[in-house]
Coordinates of C-alpha atoms and ligand atoms in Angstrom, one line a residue:
M1 CA -0.2 -0.3 0.1
D2 CA 1.5 3.6 -1.7
S3 CA 1.6 5.4 1.7
F4 CA -0.4 8.5 0.7
S5 CA -3.1 5.4 0.9
N6 CA -2.4 5.0 4.1
V7 CA -3.1 7.9 5.5
F8 CA -6.6 6.8 5.5
S9 CA -5.6 3.4 7.3
L10 CA -7.4 2.3 10.9
E11 CA -4.6 -0.8 10.6
G12 CA -3.7 -1.0 15.2
K13 CA -6.6 0.9 16.2
V14 CA -8.7 0.1 18.8
A15 CA -12.5 1.4 18.1
L16 CA -15.4 2.3 20.4
V17 CA -18.8 3.0 18.3
T18 CA -21.6 2.7 21.7
G19 CA -24.6 1.3 20.5
A20 CA -23.7 -0.8 17.1
S21 CA -25.7 -3.9 17.2
Y22 CA -27.4 -2.3 13.6
G23 CA -28.1 1.1 12.1
I24 CA -25.1 3.8 11.7
G25 CA -23.0 2.4 14.5
F26 CA -23.0 -1.2 12.7
A27 CA -22.1 -0.6 9.5
I28 CA -19.3 3.0 10.9
A29 CA -18.4 0.3 13.3
S30 CA -17.9 -2.5 10.0
A31 CA -16.1 -0.3 7.7
Y32 CA -14.1 0.5 10.4
A33 CA -12.7 -3.1 11.1
K34 CA -12.4 -3.2 6.9
A35 CA -10.1 -0.2 7.4
G36 CA -8.3 -2.8 9.9
A37 CA -9.1 -1.3 13.0
T38 CA -10.6 -3.4 16.1
I39 CA -13.6 -3.2 17.1
V40 CA -15.5 -2.9 20.6
F41 CA -18.8 -1.5 20.7
N42 CA -21.7 -1.0 23.4
D43 CA -25.6 -1.7 23.9
I44 CA -27.6 -2.1 26.5
K45 CA -29.3 -5.3 25.9
Q46 CA -27.1 -8.7 26.0
E47 CA -29.5 -10.1 23.3
L48 CA -28.3 -7.1 20.7
V49 CA -24.1 -7.6 21.8
D50 CA -25.0 -11.4 21.1
K51 CA -26.7 -10.5 17.9
G52 CA -24.4 -7.9 16.9
I53 CA -21.0 -9.9 17.3
A54 CA -22.8 -12.7 15.2
A55 CA -24.6 -9.7 12.6
Y56 CA -20.5 -8.9 12.9
K57 CA -19.2 -11.9 12.4
E58 CA -21.0 -12.9 9.7
L59 CA -18.9 -10.3 7.5
G60 CA -15.8 -12.4 8.8
I61 CA -15.7 -9.7 11.5
D62 CA -14.5 -10.4 15.2
T63 CA -15.7 -7.9 17.6
H64 CA -15.3 -6.9 20.9
G65 CA -19.1 -6.7 22.9
Y66 CA -20.1 -5.0 26.4
V67 CA -24.1 -4.2 27.3
C68 CA -23.8 -0.8 28.5
D69 CA -26.6 2.0 28.6
V70 CA -24.1 5.2 28.0
T71 CA -26.2 7.0 30.3
D72 CA -25.0 5.7 33.2
E73 CA -21.8 6.9 34.2
A74 CA -20.4 4.2 36.7
A75 CA -21.3 2.1 33.9
V76 CA -19.6 3.6 31.3
D77 CA -16.4 4.2 33.4
A78 CA -16.1 0.5 34.3
M79 CA -16.7 -0.2 30.5
V80 CA -14.2 1.3 29.6
A81 CA -11.9 0.5 32.2
Q82 CA -12.3 -2.8 30.8
I83 CA -12.1 -2.0 27.8
E84 CA -8.6 -1.0 28.4
K85 CA -8.0 -3.8 30.8
E86 CA -9.5 -6.2 27.7
V87 CA -8.6 -4.8 24.3
G88 CA -6.0 -1.3 24.5
V89 CA -6.7 2.6 24.6
I90 CA -9.1 3.8 22.6
D91 CA -8.7 5.8 19.5
I92 CA -11.3 6.1 18.0
L93 CA -14.8 6.4 20.0
V94 CA -17.8 7.0 18.1
N95 CA -21.3 8.8 20.4
N96 CA -24.0 7.0 18.3
A97 CA -26.1 5.1 20.6
G98 CA -29.2 8.1 20.4
I99 CA -33.2 7.7 20.8
I100 CA -35.6 10.2 19.8
K101 CA -39.7 10.8 20.6
R102 CA -41.4 12.1 18.8
I103 CA -43.9 14.4 20.1
P104 CA -45.7 17.9 20.0
M105 CA -43.8 19.3 22.3
T106 CA -47.1 20.6 24.5
E107 CA -47.8 17.2 24.7
M108 CA -44.3 15.8 26.2
T109 CA -43.0 14.7 29.2
A110 CA -40.5 16.7 30.8
E111 CA -39.2 13.0 31.5
Q112 CA -39.6 12.1 27.8
F113 CA -38.0 14.6 26.9
R114 CA -34.7 14.7 29.7
Q115 CA -34.8 10.6 28.2
V116 CA -33.5 12.3 25.1
I117 CA -31.1 14.8 26.7
D118 CA -29.5 12.2 28.4
V119 CA -29.2 9.7 25.6
D120 CA -28.5 11.8 22.9
L121 CA -25.8 14.3 24.7
N122 CA -25.2 13.6 28.5
A123 CA -23.9 10.3 27.4
P124 CA -21.8 11.7 24.3
F125 CA -20.1 13.6 27.3
I126 CA -20.1 11.1 29.4
V127 CA -18.9 8.1 26.8
S128 CA -16.1 11.3 25.8
K129 CA -15.1 12.1 29.5
A130 CA -14.0 8.6 29.9
V131 CA -11.6 8.0 27.3
I132 CA -10.6 11.0 27.0
P133 CA -7.6 11.1 29.8
S134 CA -6.1 7.8 27.8
M135 CA -6.1 9.9 24.8
I136 CA -4.2 12.1 25.9
K137 CA -2.1 10.1 27.9
K138 CA -1.2 8.3 24.6
G139 CA -0.5 11.1 21.9
H140 CA -3.7 11.0 19.8
G141 CA -7.5 10.3 19.4
K142 CA -10.4 11.3 17.2
I143 CA -13.6 11.9 18.9
I144 CA -16.6 11.9 15.9
N145 CA -19.7 12.8 17.6
I146 CA -23.3 11.7 15.0
C147 CA -25.6 14.5 14.4
S148 CA -28.2 14.9 12.8
M149 CA -30.3 17.7 10.2
M150 CA -32.0 18.4 13.3
S151 CA -28.3 20.5 14.6
E152 CA -29.4 22.6 12.2
L153 CA -33.2 22.6 11.4
G154 CA -36.1 22.5 13.7
R155 CA -39.2 20.6 13.2
E156 CA -42.8 19.6 13.8
T157 CA -42.5 16.6 17.3
V158 CA -38.2 16.7 17.4
S159 CA -37.9 19.8 20.2
A160 CA -36.2 16.9 22.2
Y161 CA -34.0 15.6 19.9
A162 CA -32.9 19.2 17.8
A163 CA -31.9 20.2 21.8
A164 CA -30.0 17.6 22.0
K165 CA -28.2 16.9 18.4
G166 CA -28.4 20.6 18.5
G167 CA -26.6 21.0 21.9
L168 CA -23.9 18.3 20.3
K169 CA -22.9 19.8 17.7
M170 CA -21.7 22.4 20.0
L171 CA -20.6 20.2 22.0
T172 CA -18.1 18.9 19.3
K173 CA -16.6 22.1 18.8
N174 CA -15.5 23.0 22.7
I175 CA -14.5 19.0 22.3
C176 CA -12.7 20.3 20.0
S177 CA -11.5 23.4 21.5
E178 CA -10.3 22.7 25.3
Y179 CA -8.3 19.4 24.1
G180 CA -6.9 19.9 20.7
Q181 CA -3.8 20.9 22.2
Y182 CA -3.4 17.4 22.7
N183 CA -4.2 15.5 18.6
I184 CA -7.8 14.8 20.3
Q185 CA -10.0 16.2 17.3
C186 CA -13.7 15.9 17.7
N187 CA -15.6 16.3 14.8
G188 CA -19.4 15.7 13.9
I189 CA -21.5 13.3 11.2
G190 CA -25.0 14.8 10.2
P191 CA -26.2 12.5 8.9
G192 CA -29.6 13.7 6.3
Y193 CA -32.8 10.3 6.9
I194 CA -31.3 7.2 6.8
E195 CA -32.8 3.7 6.2
T196 CA -32.2 3.0 9.9
P197 CA -34.8 1.1 12.4
Q198 CA -34.7 5.0 14.0
T199 CA -37.1 6.0 10.9
A200 CA -38.7 3.0 9.9
P201 CA -41.6 4.7 11.0
L202 CA -41.5 7.2 8.6
R203 CA -41.1 5.3 5.8
E204 CA -44.1 2.3 6.5
V205 CA -46.5 2.0 3.5
Q206 CA -49.9 3.4 4.8
P207 CA -53.1 1.1 4.8
D208 CA -54.0 2.3 1.1
G209 CA -50.5 1.6 -0.5
S210 CA -49.5 4.5 -1.0
R211 CA -45.5 6.2 0.4
H212 CA -45.3 7.8 4.5
P213 CA -46.1 11.4 3.6
F214 CA -43.4 12.0 5.6
D215 CA -41.4 10.1 2.9
Q216 CA -42.5 11.8 0.0
F217 CA -41.9 14.6 1.5
I218 CA -38.0 14.4 2.3
C219 CA -37.8 12.3 -0.7
A220 CA -38.4 15.9 -2.3
K221 CA -35.9 17.8 0.5
T222 CA -33.6 15.8 -1.2
P223 CA -31.8 17.0 -4.3
A224 CA -30.9 12.2 -5.6
N225 CA -34.9 12.1 -4.7
R226 CA -34.1 9.1 -2.2
W227 CA -33.0 8.2 1.6
L228 CA -30.0 7.4 2.0
K229 CA -28.2 4.2 3.4
P230 CA -25.9 3.7 6.3
E231 CA -23.1 2.3 4.1
E232 CA -23.1 5.3 2.8
L233 CA -21.5 7.0 5.9
Q234 CA -18.8 4.4 6.1
G235 CA -16.3 6.7 3.9
P236 CA -16.7 10.1 5.5
A237 CA -16.8 7.8 9.3
V238 CA -13.2 6.8 7.8
F239 CA -11.9 9.8 6.9
L240 CA -12.5 11.3 10.4
A241 CA -11.1 8.7 12.3
S242 CA -8.0 8.6 9.9
D243 CA -4.3 10.3 9.7
A244 CA -6.4 12.3 6.6
S245 CA -8.3 14.3 9.3
D246 CA -5.6 15.1 11.7
A247 CA -6.0 19.1 10.9
V248 CA -10.0 18.8 10.9
N249 CA -11.5 20.2 14.2
G250 CA -14.8 20.4 15.1
H251 CA -16.3 20.4 12.1
I252 CA -19.6 18.6 11.5
L253 CA -19.7 16.9 8.0
Y254 CA -23.0 16.9 7.3
V255 CA -23.8 14.0 5.5
D256 CA -27.1 14.7 3.4
G257 CA -27.2 14.5 0.3
G258 CA -27.8 17.6 -0.2
I259 CA -30.7 18.7 2.5
L260 CA -29.2 21.2 3.5
A261 CA -28.4 23.5 0.6
Y262 CA -31.5 22.8 -1.5
I263 CA -34.9 24.2 -0.9
G264 CA -36.9 21.4 -2.1
K265 CA -38.7 20.3 -5.5
Q266 CA -42.0 22.1 -6.7
P267 CA -44.8 19.6 -5.9
Q268 CA -45.7 18.5 -10.0
Ligands
LIG1 P1 -31.2 3.4 15.6 O1 -31.5 2.1 14.7 O2 -33.1 3.2 16.5 O3 -30.4 2.2 16.4 C1 -29.9 3.7 17.8 C2 -28.6 2.3 18.7 O4 -28.5 3.1 20.1 C3 -29.2 0.7 19.7 O5 -28.8 -0.2 19.0 C4 -29.7 1.2 20.4 O6 -30.0 0.1 21.5 C5 -28.6 2.4 21.0 N1 -28.4 2.9 22.2 C6 -29.9 3.9 22.6 N2 -30.0 4.1 23.8 C7 -28.6 4.0 24.0 C8 -28.6 3.6 26.1 N3 -29.1 4.0 25.8 N4 -27.2 3.2 25.5 C9 -26.8 2.2 25.1 N5 -27.2 2.3 23.4 C10 -28.1 2.6 23.7 O7 -30.5 4.3 15.7 P2 -30.3 4.9 14.0 O8 -31.1 5.4 13.0 O9 -28.7 3.6 13.9 O10 -29.0 6.1 14.0 C11 -27.9 6.4 15.0 C12 -27.5 7.5 15.0 O11 -27.4 8.4 14.7 C13 -28.0 7.9 17.0 O12 -27.4 8.6 17.2 C14 -28.9 9.0 15.4 O13 -29.9 10.5 16.6 C15 -28.9 9.7 14.5 N6 -28.4 9.9 13.6 C16 -30.2 8.9 12.3 C17 -30.1 9.8 11.3 C18 -31.4 8.6 10.7 O14 -31.4 9.2 9.5 N7 -32.1 7.1 10.6 C19 -30.0 11.3 11.0 C20 -29.3 11.5 11.2 C21 -28.5 10.7 12.9 P3 -31.1 -0.3 21.6 O15 -31.7 -1.1 19.8 O16 -31.3 -1.5 23.0 O17 -32.1 0.6 22.1
LIG2 C1 -37.3 12.7 12.5 C2 -36.3 12.2 11.6 C3 -34.7 12.2 11.9 C4 -33.2 11.8 11.5 C5 -32.5 12.3 11.4 C6 -32.1 13.3 10.7 O1 -37.8 12.1 12.8 O2 -37.0 13.6 12.2 O3 -36.2 10.7 13.1 O4 -34.5 13.6 13.3 O5 -34.0 10.5 12.6 O6 -31.9 12.3 12.8 O7 -31.1 13.4 10.5

């Protein structure tokens, strides 16, 4: 391999991707494995961790899976210590685990709002805080936060999610600001609308056989007129985890097919 392509290699690196039994996290971790990284992931249930390990194995990828609720600081600290003991210091962290609750704000309880903030914003803080000290000791680190279109835009029923993802954008910039001096790069990926279980309700075929109104809406807002696939995040994710992005810090890389640039297709 010539020296330039090495710049995208993750050989010898340990990557932790949170919530990566399936969905976007699974796609990113799979790409990291193909780029040479050792993959560590967590999920909230053992059965999902087991399913994830089996799914990775089907791709020929050996992984280390841990059961851990990323909102539980003690559990996260224990998991990171166990990973460092069993696998090695974490070189790359992807804060991917996330939830959404689609409820009109005036009908959402404060507890429901807090639950979304807890997973989507507090947890990236907790996990990043747990891995940064060893990254400082090691002299390098990559933290990638999975942001969203809702880091920039609002829409009905996703107030908690938008607040969390907007906060995650600024947490990304603050980790960059505070730890860039230790050769730690913290960037975000802002996916557009991706075909995963999280967005499945927005793509459900209607009882009359028609497409979900939101499905039609989002395709009209995307220049390519389609939903994106998790695999389309793999290249950008490898870039931000590799030496190729050592001078990129505090940046949110929107992988949205152009949604943020486009006023939307005129109804025919
Ligand atoms: P998903 O299919 O719902 O997967 C989310 C993953 O996070 C699941 O494995 C889930 O595990 C895990 N998780 C949730 N709460 C957790 C917790 N407290 N501790 C540990 N793991 C937890 O979602 P996705 O579509 O792949 O999205 C992944 C990330 O991308 C999220 O941050 C999401 O906000 C973001 N995103 C998604 C899209 C999209 O269009 N799909 C676009 C932009 C950004 P369980 O199954 O056990 O709950
Ligand atoms: C929604 C969707 C979005 C996507 C993603 C867009 O209800 O609008 O779930 O929030 O998950 O975050 O970037």
